[in-house]
PDB file of C-alpha atoms in Angstrom:
ATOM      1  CA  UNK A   1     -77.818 -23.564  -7.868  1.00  0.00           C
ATOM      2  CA  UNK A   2     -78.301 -26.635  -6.037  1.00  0.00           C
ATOM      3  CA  UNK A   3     -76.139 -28.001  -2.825  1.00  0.00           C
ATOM      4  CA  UNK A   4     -75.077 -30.815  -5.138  1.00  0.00           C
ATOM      5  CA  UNK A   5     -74.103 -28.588  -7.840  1.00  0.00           C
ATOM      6  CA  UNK A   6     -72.195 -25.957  -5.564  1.00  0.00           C
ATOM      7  CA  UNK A   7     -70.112 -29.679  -4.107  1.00  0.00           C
ATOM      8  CA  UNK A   8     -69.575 -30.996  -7.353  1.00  0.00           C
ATOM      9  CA  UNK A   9     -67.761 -27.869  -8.405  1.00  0.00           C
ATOM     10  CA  UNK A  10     -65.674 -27.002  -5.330  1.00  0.00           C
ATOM     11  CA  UNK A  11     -64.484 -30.671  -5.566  1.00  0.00           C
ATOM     12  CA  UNK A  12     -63.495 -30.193  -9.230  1.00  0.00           C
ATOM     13  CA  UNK A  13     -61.847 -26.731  -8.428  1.00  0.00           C
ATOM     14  CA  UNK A  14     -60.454 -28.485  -5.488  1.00  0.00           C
ATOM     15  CA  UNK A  15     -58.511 -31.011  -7.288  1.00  0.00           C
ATOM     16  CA  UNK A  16     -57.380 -29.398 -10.631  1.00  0.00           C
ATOM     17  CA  UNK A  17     -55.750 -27.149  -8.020  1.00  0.00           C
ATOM     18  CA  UNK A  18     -53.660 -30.220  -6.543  1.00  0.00           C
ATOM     19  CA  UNK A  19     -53.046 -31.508 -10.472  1.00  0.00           C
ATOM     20  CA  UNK A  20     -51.513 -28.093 -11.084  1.00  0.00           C
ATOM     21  CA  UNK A  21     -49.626 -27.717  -7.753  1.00  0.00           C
ATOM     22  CA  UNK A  22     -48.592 -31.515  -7.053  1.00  0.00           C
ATOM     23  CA  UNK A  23     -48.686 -33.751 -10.356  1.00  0.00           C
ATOM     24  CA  UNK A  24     -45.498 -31.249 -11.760  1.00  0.00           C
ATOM     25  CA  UNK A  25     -43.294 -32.389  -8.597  1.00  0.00           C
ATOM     26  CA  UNK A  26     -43.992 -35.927  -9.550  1.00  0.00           C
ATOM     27  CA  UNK A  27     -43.342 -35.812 -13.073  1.00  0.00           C
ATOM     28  CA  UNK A  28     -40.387 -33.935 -12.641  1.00  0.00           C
ATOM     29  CA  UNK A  29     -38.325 -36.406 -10.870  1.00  0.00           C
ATOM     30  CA  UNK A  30     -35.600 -35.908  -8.522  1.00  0.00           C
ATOM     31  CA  UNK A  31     -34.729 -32.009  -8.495  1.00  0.00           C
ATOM     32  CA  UNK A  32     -31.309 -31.195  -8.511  1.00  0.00           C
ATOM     33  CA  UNK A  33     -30.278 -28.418  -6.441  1.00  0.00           C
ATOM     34  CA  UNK A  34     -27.598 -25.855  -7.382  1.00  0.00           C
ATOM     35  CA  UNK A  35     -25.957 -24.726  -4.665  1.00  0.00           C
ATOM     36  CA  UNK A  36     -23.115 -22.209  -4.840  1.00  0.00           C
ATOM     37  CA  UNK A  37     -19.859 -22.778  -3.319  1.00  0.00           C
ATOM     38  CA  UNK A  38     -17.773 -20.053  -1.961  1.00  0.00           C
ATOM     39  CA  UNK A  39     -14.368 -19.710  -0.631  1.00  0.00           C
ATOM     40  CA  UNK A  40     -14.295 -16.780   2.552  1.00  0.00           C
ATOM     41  CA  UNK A  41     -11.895 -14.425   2.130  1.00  0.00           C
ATOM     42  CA  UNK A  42      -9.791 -13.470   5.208  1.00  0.00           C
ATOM     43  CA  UNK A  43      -9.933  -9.848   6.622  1.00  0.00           C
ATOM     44  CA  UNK A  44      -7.075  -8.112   5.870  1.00  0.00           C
ATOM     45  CA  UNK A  45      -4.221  -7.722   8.533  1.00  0.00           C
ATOM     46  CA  UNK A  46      -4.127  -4.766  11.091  1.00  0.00           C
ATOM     47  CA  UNK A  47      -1.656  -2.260  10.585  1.00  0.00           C
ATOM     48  CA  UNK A  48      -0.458  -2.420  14.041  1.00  0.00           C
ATOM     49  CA  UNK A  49       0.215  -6.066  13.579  1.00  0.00           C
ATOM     50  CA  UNK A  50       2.930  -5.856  10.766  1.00  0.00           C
ATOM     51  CA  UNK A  51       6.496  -4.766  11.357  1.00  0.00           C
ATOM     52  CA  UNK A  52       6.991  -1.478  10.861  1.00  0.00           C
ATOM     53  CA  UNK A  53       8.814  -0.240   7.816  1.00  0.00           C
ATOM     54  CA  UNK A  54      12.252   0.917   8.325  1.00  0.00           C
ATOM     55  CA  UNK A  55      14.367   2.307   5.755  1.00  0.00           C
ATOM     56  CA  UNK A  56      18.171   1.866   6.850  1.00  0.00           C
ATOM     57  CA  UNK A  57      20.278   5.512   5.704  1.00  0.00           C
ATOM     58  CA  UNK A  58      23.934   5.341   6.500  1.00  0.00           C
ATOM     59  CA  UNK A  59      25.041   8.824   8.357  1.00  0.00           C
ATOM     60  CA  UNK A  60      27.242  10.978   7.415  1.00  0.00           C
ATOM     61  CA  UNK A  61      30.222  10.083   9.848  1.00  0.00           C
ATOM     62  CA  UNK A  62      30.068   5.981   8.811  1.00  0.00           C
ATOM     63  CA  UNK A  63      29.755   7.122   4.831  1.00  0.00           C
ATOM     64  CA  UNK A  64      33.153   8.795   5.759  1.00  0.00           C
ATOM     65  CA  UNK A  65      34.704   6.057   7.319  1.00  0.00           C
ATOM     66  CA  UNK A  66      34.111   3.346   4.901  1.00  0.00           C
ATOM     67  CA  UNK A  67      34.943   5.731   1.722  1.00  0.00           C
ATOM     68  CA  UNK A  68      38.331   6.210   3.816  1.00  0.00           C
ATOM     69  CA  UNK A  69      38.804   2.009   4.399  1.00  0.00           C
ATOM     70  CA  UNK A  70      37.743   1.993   0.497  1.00  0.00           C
ATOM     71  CA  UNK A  71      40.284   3.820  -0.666  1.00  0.00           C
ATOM     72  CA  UNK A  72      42.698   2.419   1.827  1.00  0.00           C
ATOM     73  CA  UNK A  73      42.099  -1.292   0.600  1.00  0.00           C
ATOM     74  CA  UNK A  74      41.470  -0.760  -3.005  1.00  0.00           C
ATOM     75  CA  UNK A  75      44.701  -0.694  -4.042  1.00  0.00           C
ATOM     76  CA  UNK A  76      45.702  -3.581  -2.208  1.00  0.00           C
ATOM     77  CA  UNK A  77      42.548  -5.387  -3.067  1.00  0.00           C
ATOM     78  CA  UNK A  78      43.809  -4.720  -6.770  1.00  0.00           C
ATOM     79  CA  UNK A  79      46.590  -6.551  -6.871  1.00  0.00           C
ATOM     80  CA  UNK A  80      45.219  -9.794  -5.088  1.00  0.00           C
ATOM     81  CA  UNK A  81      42.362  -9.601  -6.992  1.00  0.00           C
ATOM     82  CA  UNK A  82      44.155  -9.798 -10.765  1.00  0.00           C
ATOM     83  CA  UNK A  83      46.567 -12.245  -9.227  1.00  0.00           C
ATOM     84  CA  UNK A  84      43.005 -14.629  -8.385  1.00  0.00           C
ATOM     85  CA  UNK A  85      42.040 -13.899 -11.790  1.00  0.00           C
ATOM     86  CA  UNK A  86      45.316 -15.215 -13.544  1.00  0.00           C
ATOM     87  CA  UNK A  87      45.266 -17.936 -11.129  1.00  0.00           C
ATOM     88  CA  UNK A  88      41.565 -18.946 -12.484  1.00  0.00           C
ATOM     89  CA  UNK A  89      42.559 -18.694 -16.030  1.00  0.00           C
ATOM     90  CA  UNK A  90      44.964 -21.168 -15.365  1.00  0.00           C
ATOM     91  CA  UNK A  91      43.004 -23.714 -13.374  1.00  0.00           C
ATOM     92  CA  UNK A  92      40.203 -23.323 -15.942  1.00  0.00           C
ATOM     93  CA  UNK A  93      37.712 -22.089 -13.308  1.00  0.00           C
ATOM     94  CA  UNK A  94      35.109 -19.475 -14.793  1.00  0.00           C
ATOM     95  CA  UNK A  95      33.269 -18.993 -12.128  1.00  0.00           C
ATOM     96  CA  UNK A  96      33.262 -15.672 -10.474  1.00  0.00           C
ATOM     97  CA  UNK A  97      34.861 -15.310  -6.919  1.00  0.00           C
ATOM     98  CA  UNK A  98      32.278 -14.451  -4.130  1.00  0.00           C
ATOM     99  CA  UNK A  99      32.716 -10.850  -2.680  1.00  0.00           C
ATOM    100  CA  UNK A 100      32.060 -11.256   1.033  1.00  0.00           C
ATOM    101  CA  UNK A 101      30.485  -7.524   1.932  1.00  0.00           C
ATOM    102  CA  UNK A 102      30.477  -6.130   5.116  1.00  0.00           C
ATOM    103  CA  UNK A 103      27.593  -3.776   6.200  1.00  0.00           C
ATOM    104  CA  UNK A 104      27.418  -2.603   8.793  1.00  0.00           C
ATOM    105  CA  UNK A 105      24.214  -2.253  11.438  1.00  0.00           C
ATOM    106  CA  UNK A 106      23.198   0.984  11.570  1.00  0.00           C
ATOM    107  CA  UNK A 107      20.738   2.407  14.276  1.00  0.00           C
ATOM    108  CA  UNK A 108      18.703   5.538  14.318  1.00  0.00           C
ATOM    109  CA  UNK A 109      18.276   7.754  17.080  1.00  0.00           C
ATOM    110  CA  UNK A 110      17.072  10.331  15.488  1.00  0.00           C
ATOM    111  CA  UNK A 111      13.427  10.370  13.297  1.00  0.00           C
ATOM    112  CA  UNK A 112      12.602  11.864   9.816  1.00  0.00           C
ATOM    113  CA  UNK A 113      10.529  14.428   9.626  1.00  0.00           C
ATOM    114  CA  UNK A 114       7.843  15.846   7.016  1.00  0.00           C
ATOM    115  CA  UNK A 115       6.020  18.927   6.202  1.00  0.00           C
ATOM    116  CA  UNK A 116       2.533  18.529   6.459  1.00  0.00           C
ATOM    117  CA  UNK A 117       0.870  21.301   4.206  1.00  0.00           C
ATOM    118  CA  UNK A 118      -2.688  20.603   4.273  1.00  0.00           C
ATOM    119  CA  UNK A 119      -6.244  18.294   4.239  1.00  0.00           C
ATOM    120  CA  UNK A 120      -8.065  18.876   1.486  1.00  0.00           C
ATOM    121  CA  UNK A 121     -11.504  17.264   0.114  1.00  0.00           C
ATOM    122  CA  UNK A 122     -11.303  18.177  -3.353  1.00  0.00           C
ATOM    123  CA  UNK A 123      -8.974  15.751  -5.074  1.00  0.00           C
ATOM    124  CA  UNK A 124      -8.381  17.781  -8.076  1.00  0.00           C
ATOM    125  CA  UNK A 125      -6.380  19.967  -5.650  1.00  0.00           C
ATOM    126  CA  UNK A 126      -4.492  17.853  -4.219  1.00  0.00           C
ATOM    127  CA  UNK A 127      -3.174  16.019  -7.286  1.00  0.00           C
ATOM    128  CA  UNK A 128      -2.876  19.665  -8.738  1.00  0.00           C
ATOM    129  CA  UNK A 129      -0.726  21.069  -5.815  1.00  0.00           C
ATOM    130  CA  UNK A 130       1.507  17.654  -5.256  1.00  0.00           C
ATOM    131  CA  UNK A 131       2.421  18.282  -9.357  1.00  0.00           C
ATOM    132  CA  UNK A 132       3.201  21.874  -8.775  1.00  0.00           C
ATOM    133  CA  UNK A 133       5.230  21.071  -5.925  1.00  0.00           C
ATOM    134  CA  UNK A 134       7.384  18.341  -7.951  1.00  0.00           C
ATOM    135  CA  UNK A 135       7.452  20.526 -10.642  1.00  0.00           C
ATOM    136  CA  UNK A 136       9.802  23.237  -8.425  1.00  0.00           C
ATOM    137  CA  UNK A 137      11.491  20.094  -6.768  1.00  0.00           C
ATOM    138  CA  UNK A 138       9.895  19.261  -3.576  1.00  0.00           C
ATOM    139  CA  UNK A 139       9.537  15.578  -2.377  1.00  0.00           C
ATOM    140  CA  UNK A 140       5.756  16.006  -2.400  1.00  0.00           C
ATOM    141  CA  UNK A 141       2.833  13.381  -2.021  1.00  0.00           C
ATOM    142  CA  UNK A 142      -0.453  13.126  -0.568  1.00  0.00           C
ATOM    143  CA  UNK A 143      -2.384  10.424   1.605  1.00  0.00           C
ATOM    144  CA  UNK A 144      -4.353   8.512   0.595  1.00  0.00           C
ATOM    145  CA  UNK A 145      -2.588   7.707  -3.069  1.00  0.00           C
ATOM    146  CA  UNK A 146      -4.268   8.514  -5.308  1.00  0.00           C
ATOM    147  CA  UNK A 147      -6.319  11.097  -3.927  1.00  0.00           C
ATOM    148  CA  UNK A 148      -9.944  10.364  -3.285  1.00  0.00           C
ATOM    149  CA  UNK A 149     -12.402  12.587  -3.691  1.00  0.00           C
ATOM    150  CA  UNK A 150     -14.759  13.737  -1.002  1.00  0.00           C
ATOM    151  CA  UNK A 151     -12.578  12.001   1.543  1.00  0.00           C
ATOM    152  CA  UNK A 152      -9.686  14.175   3.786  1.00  0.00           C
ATOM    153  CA  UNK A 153      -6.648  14.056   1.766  1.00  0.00           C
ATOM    154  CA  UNK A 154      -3.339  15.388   3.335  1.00  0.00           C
ATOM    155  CA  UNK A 155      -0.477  16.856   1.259  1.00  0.00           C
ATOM    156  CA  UNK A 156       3.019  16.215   2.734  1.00  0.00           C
ATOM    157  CA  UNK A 157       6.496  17.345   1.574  1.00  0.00           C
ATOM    158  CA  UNK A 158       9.644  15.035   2.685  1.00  0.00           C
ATOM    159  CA  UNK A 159      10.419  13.266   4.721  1.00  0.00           C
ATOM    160  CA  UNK A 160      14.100  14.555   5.726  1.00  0.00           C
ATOM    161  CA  UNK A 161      16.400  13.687   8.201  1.00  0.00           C
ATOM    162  CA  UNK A 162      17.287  17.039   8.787  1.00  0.00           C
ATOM    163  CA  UNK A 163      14.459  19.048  10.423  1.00  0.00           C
ATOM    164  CA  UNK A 164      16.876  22.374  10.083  1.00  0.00           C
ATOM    165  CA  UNK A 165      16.541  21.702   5.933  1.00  0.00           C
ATOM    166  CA  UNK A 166      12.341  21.374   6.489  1.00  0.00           C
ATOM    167  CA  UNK A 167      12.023  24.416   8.061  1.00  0.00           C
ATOM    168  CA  UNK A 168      14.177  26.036   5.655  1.00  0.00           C
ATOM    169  CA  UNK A 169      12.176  24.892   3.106  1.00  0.00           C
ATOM    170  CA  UNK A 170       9.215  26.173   4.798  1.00  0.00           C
ATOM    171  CA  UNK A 171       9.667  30.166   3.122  1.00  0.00           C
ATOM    172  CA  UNK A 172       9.806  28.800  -0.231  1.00  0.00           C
ATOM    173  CA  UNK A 173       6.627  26.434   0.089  1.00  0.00           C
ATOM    174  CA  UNK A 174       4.550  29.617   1.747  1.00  0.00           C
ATOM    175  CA  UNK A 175       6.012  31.200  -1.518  1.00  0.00           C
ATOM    176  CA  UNK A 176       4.979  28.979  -3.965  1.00  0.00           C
ATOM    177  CA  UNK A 177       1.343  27.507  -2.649  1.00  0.00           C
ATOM    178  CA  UNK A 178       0.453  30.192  -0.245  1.00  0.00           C
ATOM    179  CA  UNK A 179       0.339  27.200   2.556  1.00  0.00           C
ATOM    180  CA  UNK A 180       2.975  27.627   5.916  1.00  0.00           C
ATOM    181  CA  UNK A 181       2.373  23.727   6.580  1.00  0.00           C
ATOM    182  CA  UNK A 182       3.162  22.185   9.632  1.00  0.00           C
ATOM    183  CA  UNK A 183       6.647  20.016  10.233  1.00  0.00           C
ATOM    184  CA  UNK A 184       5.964  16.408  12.091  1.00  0.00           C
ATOM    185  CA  UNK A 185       7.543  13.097  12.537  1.00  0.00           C
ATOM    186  CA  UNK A 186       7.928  10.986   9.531  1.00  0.00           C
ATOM    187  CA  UNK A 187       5.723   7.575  10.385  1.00  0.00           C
ATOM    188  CA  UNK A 188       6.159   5.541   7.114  1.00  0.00           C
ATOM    189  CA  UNK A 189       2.206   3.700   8.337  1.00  0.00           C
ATOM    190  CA  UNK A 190       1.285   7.003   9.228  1.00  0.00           C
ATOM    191  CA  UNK A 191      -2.968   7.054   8.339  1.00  0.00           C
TER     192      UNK A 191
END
């Protein structure tokens, strides 16, 4: 082959390349782009910033004392309240009177308490033994709900006010699942 030959046919190869890479751009136009857009989504909250849960139980002395006012003031409360309900009838009024209840603030000194019967990694367990337990009665449930399997899942019993009533309980759940358990304070974000 000759010199000319050899430039002749790198120039050809040369610009059949740049027809195939650049004369498609031009032809094409302007190229739209698609971009995606994408709202973030925000982490979730840390526990230990919300408010804790508290579930407000009357005790037993304040149940007493306002079943006593109750039955004190019902039978006065009786009579005024057909008299309101004649007087309505006669004024043509059908809207119900407002009830103004009183509750009162209760505080808790004292803290629930649970049974803690076991971490387990087998989730067919767990949901297994929580079912036999509510079967013969007990308050049972496990953490995390539902169970998950190959991750630590504890099994608790309660909670109760009373830690006397836990630790009664305590024969009968050795009885039943062959587990002694261990009683602890109820933390409703317990993890």
């Amino acid at each position: 082959m000759t010199a000319q030959f050899k430039n002749r046919l790198v120039g050809t190869i040369f610009l059949v390349a740049l027809g195939v890479i650049i004369i498609p751009d031009i032809l094409d136009g302007k190229k739209t782009r698609v971009e995606e857009e994408f709202n973030a989504i925000p982490f979730a909250p840390k526990v230990d910033s919300l408010p804790p849960l508290l579930i407000d139980l009357p005790n037993e002395q304040e149940l007493a004392a306002t079943e006593q006012a109750d039955g004190a003031s019902g039978a006065e409360q009786n009579g005024s309240s057909q008299q309101e309900t004649l007087a309505k009838k006669d004024s043509g009024d059908t809207k119900p009177a407002a009830k103004a209840v009183d509750t009162p603030q209760l505080e808790f000194a004292k803290p629930a308490y649970i049974v803690q019967l076991g971490t387990f990694k087998n989730s067919q367990n767990v949901t297994r033994l929580v079912a036999k337990l509510r079967e013969a009665g007990f308050q049972a449930h496990s953490y995390p709900e539902p169970a998950v399997e190959g991750e630590l899942n504890r099994v608790f019993v309660g909670p109760n006010v009373s830690k006397k009533t836990l630790e009664q309980q305590q024969s009968k759940l050795k009885e039943l699942t062959g587990l002694s358990g261990k009683i602890r304070e109820f933390d409703p974000l317990f993890k």
